[in-house]
Every structure is written in structure tokens, then in C-alpha cells.
Amino acid sequence: MIAARLDTDRLILRPPTLEDFPRWAEFQADPETTRFIGGPKTPAETWRIMATVAGAWSLTGESFFSVIEKSSGRWIGRIGPWRPHGWPGPEVGWSLHPDATGRGYALEAAVASIDYAFDVLGWDEVVHTIDLENTASIRLAERLGSRHRGPTRLPAPFADLPVHLWGQSRAEWAAHRAGQAG
């Protein structure tokens, strides 16, 4: 497994480990939390999802990070650079455990992940695939400086999900970050 680790003020972002499974399974079982990412999953389905994410790290050197809250050591979500086969672009995606929302963690981890995608992985753009009813993710994409690019399609088994593409180039991200500093 790749030894990538990012530290922010309040979070540790690292590839998933088996110790993350209990909280990841809670997260995947919650109907509201998973409403826009394929719906609730059983523990067996969650294990396969986790294994896919961990496998992507091994195969490609990029995938969702497990997000760990520094103050408690708890797994609170999965956020990071992700480029599945057939996807409409190199994505930084996010999802948090329901008890970790509303604290700015998604923004903090997404900023670190986008920096990583551009600075370490060398990506030229970052996209986010978002259902138009997912207003929280749209607000986060906008706060990150991403722009709505219109409807898109995901590959099977997600081809029927109604998603829109949001994104920005490396240059747009640099301008956005410079604007935040001033």
C-alpha cells in the first residue's frame, strides 16, 4: 500500500486500514448519508467497497483517504483523489460519517486532497460528480472554487444516477488558493 499521509490542523488523511471498517460500515449503512452515493450497504458490501478503495491505492497510487479526526482518533469519512475506469475525469470526492458533518471537515480534507492531486499526483484538473439535489456537496464544490460544467454520465453500475460535473483546472485552483491567502 502507498504510504501517503496528509496532516491538516484537525485531520489525518491516510489510505484505509482494517481498523476503519466498523465506522465505515456505520457510515455506509446510513440511508441519508448514502443517499447520493448508491444507498445503504450491508457490512459485506462495505467490506468490498473498502477493499476496492485500498486496492486502488495499491494499483494506481491514488484513491480515497480515510479521514481521521486528530482529537479523537476516530474514522470520520472518506475523501480524496479518485479516478475509476470510465469516470468523466479525475475526481476528488467526499463523504463523511453522519456524526462528523457541519464542522468544516469536508472542506479541510478536500482542500488538502486537491492540493495533493495537483502537487503530488500532477493532475491538470479536478472534477466532482454531484447530484443536483445534493445541495451540501454543491455548496462545498463552490467553496472550493469549482464551477458547474453540466450533466454527465457515470459508468455502470452508476449509469442511471443523475449527476452533474463540477470542476476546475490547476490554474483555476492556484488562483482560488491565492485569493484565499489575500
PDB file of C-alpha atoms in Angstrom:
ATOM      1  CA  MET A   1       0.000   0.000   0.000  1.00  0.00           C
ATOM      2  CA  ILE A   2       1.145   3.545  -0.716  1.00  0.00           C
ATOM      3  CA  ALA A   3       2.389   5.368   2.370  1.00  0.00           C
ATOM      4  CA  ALA A   4       0.600   8.649   1.553  1.00  0.00           C
ATOM      5  CA  ARG A   5      -0.376  10.665   4.594  1.00  0.00           C
ATOM      6  CA  LEU A   6      -1.602  14.222   4.819  1.00  0.00           C
ATOM      7  CA  ASP A   7      -1.954  16.188   8.032  1.00  0.00           C
ATOM      8  CA  THR A   8      -4.177  19.242   8.383  1.00  0.00           C
ATOM      9  CA  ASP A   9      -4.892  21.238  11.515  1.00  0.00           C
ATOM     10  CA  ARG A  10      -7.573  18.819  12.715  1.00  0.00           C
ATOM     11  CA  LEU A  11      -7.311  15.777  10.456  1.00  0.00           C
ATOM     12  CA  ILE A  12      -5.104  12.935   9.280  1.00  0.00           C
ATOM     13  CA  LEU A  13      -5.743  11.670   5.751  1.00  0.00           C
ATOM     14  CA  ARG A  14      -4.275   8.245   5.000  1.00  0.00           C
ATOM     15  CA  PRO A  15      -5.103   5.122   2.995  1.00  0.00           C
ATOM     16  CA  PRO A  16      -7.718   2.919   4.675  1.00  0.00           C
ATOM     17  CA  THR A  17      -6.846   0.159   7.110  1.00  0.00           C
ATOM     18  CA  LEU A  18      -8.975  -2.638   8.534  1.00  0.00           C
ATOM     19  CA  GLU A  19      -9.377  -0.712  11.795  1.00  0.00           C
ATOM     20  CA  ASP A  20     -11.547   1.760   9.827  1.00  0.00           C
ATOM     21  CA  PHE A  21     -14.120  -0.904   8.982  1.00  0.00           C
ATOM     22  CA  PRO A  22     -16.571  -0.565  11.920  1.00  0.00           C
ATOM     23  CA  ARG A  23     -17.095   3.187  11.428  1.00  0.00           C
ATOM     24  CA  TRP A  24     -17.045   2.831   7.620  1.00  0.00           C
ATOM     25  CA  ALA A  25     -19.797   0.184   7.920  1.00  0.00           C
ATOM     26  CA  GLU A  26     -21.875   2.544  10.120  1.00  0.00           C
ATOM     27  CA  PHE A  27     -21.426   5.307   7.559  1.00  0.00           C
ATOM     28  CA  GLN A  28     -22.394   3.041   4.623  1.00  0.00           C
ATOM     29  CA  ALA A  29     -25.494   1.757   6.456  1.00  0.00           C
ATOM     30  CA  ASP A  30     -26.985   5.232   6.959  1.00  0.00           C
ATOM     31  CA  PRO A  31     -29.710   5.963   4.353  1.00  0.00           C
ATOM     32  CA  GLU A  32     -29.376   9.755   4.447  1.00  0.00           C
ATOM     33  CA  THR A  33     -25.566   9.760   4.350  1.00  0.00           C
ATOM     34  CA  THR A  34     -25.500   7.386   1.374  1.00  0.00           C
ATOM     35  CA  ARG A  35     -28.480   8.890  -0.464  1.00  0.00           C
ATOM     36  CA  PHE A  36     -26.302  10.284  -3.265  1.00  0.00           C
ATOM     37  CA  ILE A  37     -23.628   7.552  -3.342  1.00  0.00           C
ATOM     38  CA  GLY A  38     -25.665   4.474  -4.136  1.00  0.00           C
ATOM     39  CA  GLY A  39     -27.716   3.996  -0.968  1.00  0.00           C
ATOM     40  CA  PRO A  40     -27.169   1.966   2.201  1.00  0.00           C
ATOM     41  CA  LYS A  41     -24.856  -1.031   2.107  1.00  0.00           C
ATOM     42  CA  THR A  42     -24.557  -4.161   4.201  1.00  0.00           C
ATOM     43  CA  PRO A  43     -21.331  -4.838   6.101  1.00  0.00           C
ATOM     44  CA  ALA A  44     -20.325  -7.351   3.388  1.00  0.00           C
ATOM     45  CA  GLU A  45     -20.870  -4.748   0.649  1.00  0.00           C
ATOM     46  CA  THR A  46     -18.983  -2.162   2.689  1.00  0.00           C
ATOM     47  CA  TRP A  47     -16.037  -4.513   3.087  1.00  0.00           C
ATOM     48  CA  ARG A  48     -15.889  -4.839  -0.725  1.00  0.00           C
ATOM     49  CA  ILE A  49     -16.062  -1.047  -1.137  1.00  0.00           C
ATOM     50  CA  MET A  50     -13.229  -0.597   1.364  1.00  0.00           C
ATOM     51  CA  ALA A  51     -11.181  -3.280  -0.377  1.00  0.00           C
ATOM     52  CA  THR A  52     -11.740  -1.508  -3.709  1.00  0.00           C
ATOM     53  CA  VAL A  53     -10.504   1.783  -2.275  1.00  0.00           C
ATOM     54  CA  ALA A  54      -7.461   0.111  -0.695  1.00  0.00           C
ATOM     55  CA  GLY A  55      -6.795  -1.794  -3.920  1.00  0.00           C
ATOM     56  CA  ALA A  56      -6.892   1.419  -5.947  1.00  0.00           C
ATOM     57  CA  TRP A  57      -4.144   2.796  -3.712  1.00  0.00           C
ATOM     58  CA  SER A  58      -2.036  -0.288  -4.465  1.00  0.00           C
ATOM     59  CA  LEU A  59      -2.747  -0.302  -8.197  1.00  0.00           C
ATOM     60  CA  THR A  60      -2.715   3.407  -9.026  1.00  0.00           C
ATOM     61  CA  GLY A  61      -1.256   5.286  -6.061  1.00  0.00           C
ATOM     62  CA  GLU A  62      -4.444   7.312  -5.654  1.00  0.00           C
ATOM     63  CA  SER A  63      -7.831   6.776  -4.060  1.00  0.00           C
ATOM     64  CA  PHE A  64      -9.987   7.984  -1.208  1.00  0.00           C
ATOM     65  CA  PHE A  65      -8.176   8.744   2.010  1.00  0.00           C
ATOM     66  CA  SER A  66      -9.610   7.611   5.296  1.00  0.00           C
ATOM     67  CA  VAL A  67     -10.197  10.817   7.228  1.00  0.00           C
ATOM     68  CA  ILE A  68      -9.216  10.559  10.894  1.00  0.00           C
ATOM     69  CA  GLU A  69     -10.147  13.196  13.459  1.00  0.00           C
ATOM     70  CA  LYS A  70      -6.915  14.013  15.326  1.00  0.00           C
ATOM     71  CA  SER A  71      -8.593  14.891  18.619  1.00  0.00           C
ATOM     72  CA  SER A  72     -10.394  11.538  18.951  1.00  0.00           C
ATOM     73  CA  GLY A  73      -8.568   9.185  16.570  1.00  0.00           C
ATOM     74  CA  ARG A  74     -11.973   8.292  15.026  1.00  0.00           C
ATOM     75  CA  TRP A  75     -12.555   7.487  11.354  1.00  0.00           C
ATOM     76  CA  ILE A  76     -14.925  10.218  10.157  1.00  0.00           C
ATOM     77  CA  GLY A  77     -15.114   9.740   6.394  1.00  0.00           C
ATOM     78  CA  ARG A  78     -13.517   9.146   3.040  1.00  0.00           C
ATOM     79  CA  ILE A  79     -12.260  11.991   0.899  1.00  0.00           C
ATOM     80  CA  GLY A  80      -9.667  12.141  -1.813  1.00  0.00           C
ATOM     81  CA  PRO A  81      -8.409  11.777  -5.359  1.00  0.00           C
ATOM     82  CA  TRP A  82     -10.162   9.022  -7.236  1.00  0.00           C
ATOM     83  CA  ARG A  83     -10.038   8.078 -10.912  1.00  0.00           C
ATOM     84  CA  PRO A  84     -12.153   4.968 -11.555  1.00  0.00           C
ATOM     85  CA  HIS A  85     -12.150   3.418 -15.003  1.00  0.00           C
ATOM     86  CA  GLY A  86     -14.634   5.191 -17.293  1.00  0.00           C
ATOM     87  CA  TRP A  87     -15.169   8.127 -14.916  1.00  0.00           C
ATOM     88  CA  PRO A  88     -15.747  11.555 -16.531  1.00  0.00           C
ATOM     89  CA  GLY A  89     -12.494  12.899 -15.103  1.00  0.00           C
ATOM     90  CA  PRO A  90     -10.052  12.738 -12.191  1.00  0.00           C
ATOM     91  CA  GLU A  91     -12.280  13.307  -9.170  1.00  0.00           C
ATOM     92  CA  VAL A  92     -11.782  14.494  -5.641  1.00  0.00           C
ATOM     93  CA  GLY A  93     -14.852  13.201  -3.866  1.00  0.00           C
ATOM     94  CA  TRP A  94     -16.071  13.350  -0.298  1.00  0.00           C
ATOM     95  CA  SER A  95     -18.414  11.675   2.156  1.00  0.00           C
ATOM     96  CA  LEU A  96     -18.460  11.978   5.926  1.00  0.00           C
ATOM     97  CA  HIS A  97     -19.864   9.861   8.746  1.00  0.00           C
ATOM     98  CA  PRO A  98     -23.128  11.486   9.909  1.00  0.00           C
ATOM     99  CA  ASP A  99     -21.645  12.468  13.289  1.00  0.00           C
ATOM    100  CA  ALA A 100     -18.832  14.425  11.592  1.00  0.00           C
ATOM    101  CA  THR A 101     -20.860  16.764   9.379  1.00  0.00           C
ATOM    102  CA  GLY A 102     -21.262  20.502   9.887  1.00  0.00           C
ATOM    103  CA  ARG A 103     -17.780  21.083  11.327  1.00  0.00           C
ATOM    104  CA  GLY A 104     -15.848  22.102   8.199  1.00  0.00           C
ATOM    105  CA  TYR A 105     -14.063  18.758   7.974  1.00  0.00           C
ATOM    106  CA  ALA A 106     -15.102  18.125   4.364  1.00  0.00           C
ATOM    107  CA  LEU A 107     -13.690  21.481   3.249  1.00  0.00           C
ATOM    108  CA  GLU A 108     -10.456  20.974   5.196  1.00  0.00           C
ATOM    109  CA  ALA A 109      -9.898  17.471   3.793  1.00  0.00           C
ATOM    110  CA  ALA A 110     -10.979  18.389   0.250  1.00  0.00           C
ATOM    111  CA  VAL A 111      -8.525  21.310   0.131  1.00  0.00           C
ATOM    112  CA  ALA A 112      -5.688  19.022   1.258  1.00  0.00           C
ATOM    113  CA  SER A 113      -6.777  16.378  -1.281  1.00  0.00           C
ATOM    114  CA  ILE A 114      -6.932  18.835  -4.176  1.00  0.00           C
ATOM    115  CA  ASP A 115      -3.509  20.213  -3.262  1.00  0.00           C
ATOM    116  CA  TYR A 116      -2.259  16.611  -3.242  1.00  0.00           C
ATOM    117  CA  ALA A 117      -3.886  15.852  -6.618  1.00  0.00           C
ATOM    118  CA  PHE A 118      -2.224  18.835  -8.287  1.00  0.00           C
ATOM    119  CA  ASP A 119       1.097  18.982  -6.408  1.00  0.00           C
ATOM    120  CA  VAL A 120       1.895  15.283  -5.916  1.00  0.00           C
ATOM    121  CA  LEU A 121      -0.154  13.386  -8.500  1.00  0.00           C
ATOM    122  CA  GLY A 122       0.380  16.022 -11.197  1.00  0.00           C
ATOM    123  CA  TRP A 123      -3.262  16.233 -12.266  1.00  0.00           C
ATOM    124  CA  ASP A 124      -4.249  19.029 -14.675  1.00  0.00           C
ATOM    125  CA  GLU A 125      -7.857  19.230 -13.484  1.00  0.00           C
ATOM    126  CA  VAL A 126     -10.118  18.074 -10.677  1.00  0.00           C
ATOM    127  CA  VAL A 127     -13.796  17.228 -11.039  1.00  0.00           C
ATOM    128  CA  HIS A 128     -16.637  16.357  -8.693  1.00  0.00           C
ATOM    129  CA  THR A 129     -19.697  14.357  -9.771  1.00  0.00           C
ATOM    130  CA  ILE A 130     -22.708  15.641  -7.836  1.00  0.00           C
ATOM    131  CA  ASP A 131     -26.455  15.010  -7.885  1.00  0.00           C
ATOM    132  CA  LEU A 132     -28.286  18.337  -8.295  1.00  0.00           C
ATOM    133  CA  GLU A 133     -30.324  17.571  -5.153  1.00  0.00           C
ATOM    134  CA  ASN A 134     -27.123  17.267  -3.104  1.00  0.00           C
ATOM    135  CA  THR A 135     -27.025  20.919  -2.098  1.00  0.00           C
ATOM    136  CA  ALA A 136     -24.386  20.377   0.611  1.00  0.00           C
ATOM    137  CA  SER A 137     -21.921  18.956  -1.932  1.00  0.00           C
ATOM    138  CA  ILE A 138     -22.734  21.706  -4.420  1.00  0.00           C
ATOM    139  CA  ARG A 139     -22.003  24.337  -1.762  1.00  0.00           C
ATOM    140  CA  LEU A 140     -18.710  22.609  -0.960  1.00  0.00           C
ATOM    141  CA  ALA A 141     -17.736  22.444  -4.645  1.00  0.00           C
ATOM    142  CA  GLU A 142     -18.460  26.167  -4.959  1.00  0.00           C
ATOM    143  CA  ARG A 143     -16.428  26.953  -1.819  1.00  0.00           C
ATOM    144  CA  LEU A 144     -13.565  25.015  -3.387  1.00  0.00           C
ATOM    145  CA  GLY A 145     -13.794  27.255  -6.468  1.00  0.00           C
ATOM    146  CA  SER A 146     -15.199  24.592  -8.779  1.00  0.00           C
ATOM    147  CA  ARG A 147     -17.690  25.537 -11.479  1.00  0.00           C
ATOM    148  CA  HIS A 148     -20.718  23.727 -12.799  1.00  0.00           C
ATOM    149  CA  ARG A 149     -19.876  22.094 -16.133  1.00  0.00           C
ATOM    150  CA  GLY A 150     -23.264  20.480 -16.812  1.00  0.00           C
ATOM    151  CA  PRO A 151     -24.745  16.986 -16.784  1.00  0.00           C
ATOM    152  CA  THR A 152     -22.532  13.942 -17.170  1.00  0.00           C
ATOM    153  CA  ARG A 153     -22.806  10.157 -17.073  1.00  0.00           C
ATOM    154  CA  LEU A 154     -21.012   7.720 -14.886  1.00  0.00           C
ATOM    155  CA  PRO A 155     -20.076   4.201 -15.988  1.00  0.00           C
ATOM    156  CA  ALA A 156     -22.070   1.147 -14.885  1.00  0.00           C
ATOM    157  CA  PRO A 157     -23.245   0.341 -12.293  1.00  0.00           C
ATOM    158  CA  PHE A 158     -23.839   4.070 -11.682  1.00  0.00           C
ATOM    159  CA  ALA A 159     -25.005   5.000 -15.207  1.00  0.00           C
ATOM    160  CA  ASP A 160     -28.559   5.740 -14.070  1.00  0.00           C
ATOM    161  CA  LEU A 161     -27.556   8.187 -11.335  1.00  0.00           C
ATOM    162  CA  PRO A 162     -28.406  11.784 -12.315  1.00  0.00           C
ATOM    163  CA  VAL A 163     -25.117  13.604 -11.789  1.00  0.00           C
ATOM    164  CA  HIS A 164     -23.607  16.861 -12.908  1.00  0.00           C
ATOM    165  CA  LEU A 165     -19.940  17.650 -13.317  1.00  0.00           C
ATOM    166  CA  TRP A 166     -18.229  20.373 -11.327  1.00  0.00           C
ATOM    167  CA  GLY A 167     -14.543  21.114 -11.635  1.00  0.00           C
ATOM    168  CA  GLN A 168     -11.582  23.350 -12.178  1.00  0.00           C
ATOM    169  CA  SER A 169      -8.153  23.383 -13.747  1.00  0.00           C
ATOM    170  CA  ARG A 170      -4.821  23.506 -11.952  1.00  0.00           C
ATOM    171  CA  ALA A 171      -4.532  27.223 -12.865  1.00  0.00           C
ATOM    172  CA  GLU A 172      -8.027  27.961 -11.530  1.00  0.00           C
ATOM    173  CA  TRP A 173      -7.161  26.188  -8.274  1.00  0.00           C
ATOM    174  CA  ALA A 174      -3.945  28.188  -7.926  1.00  0.00           C
ATOM    175  CA  ALA A 175      -5.886  31.423  -8.450  1.00  0.00           C
ATOM    176  CA  HIS A 176      -8.532  30.338  -5.950  1.00  0.00           C
ATOM    177  CA  ARG A 177      -5.882  29.480  -3.329  1.00  0.00           C
ATOM    178  CA  ALA A 178      -4.084  32.803  -3.940  1.00  0.00           C
ATOM    179  CA  GLY A 179      -7.400  34.615  -3.454  1.00  0.00           C
ATOM    180  CA  GLN A 180      -7.889  32.859  -0.113  1.00  0.00           C
ATOM    181  CA  ALA A 181      -4.477  33.972   1.120  1.00  0.00           C
ATOM    182  CA  GLY A 182      -5.134  37.663   0.443  1.00  0.00           C
TER     183      GLY A 182
END
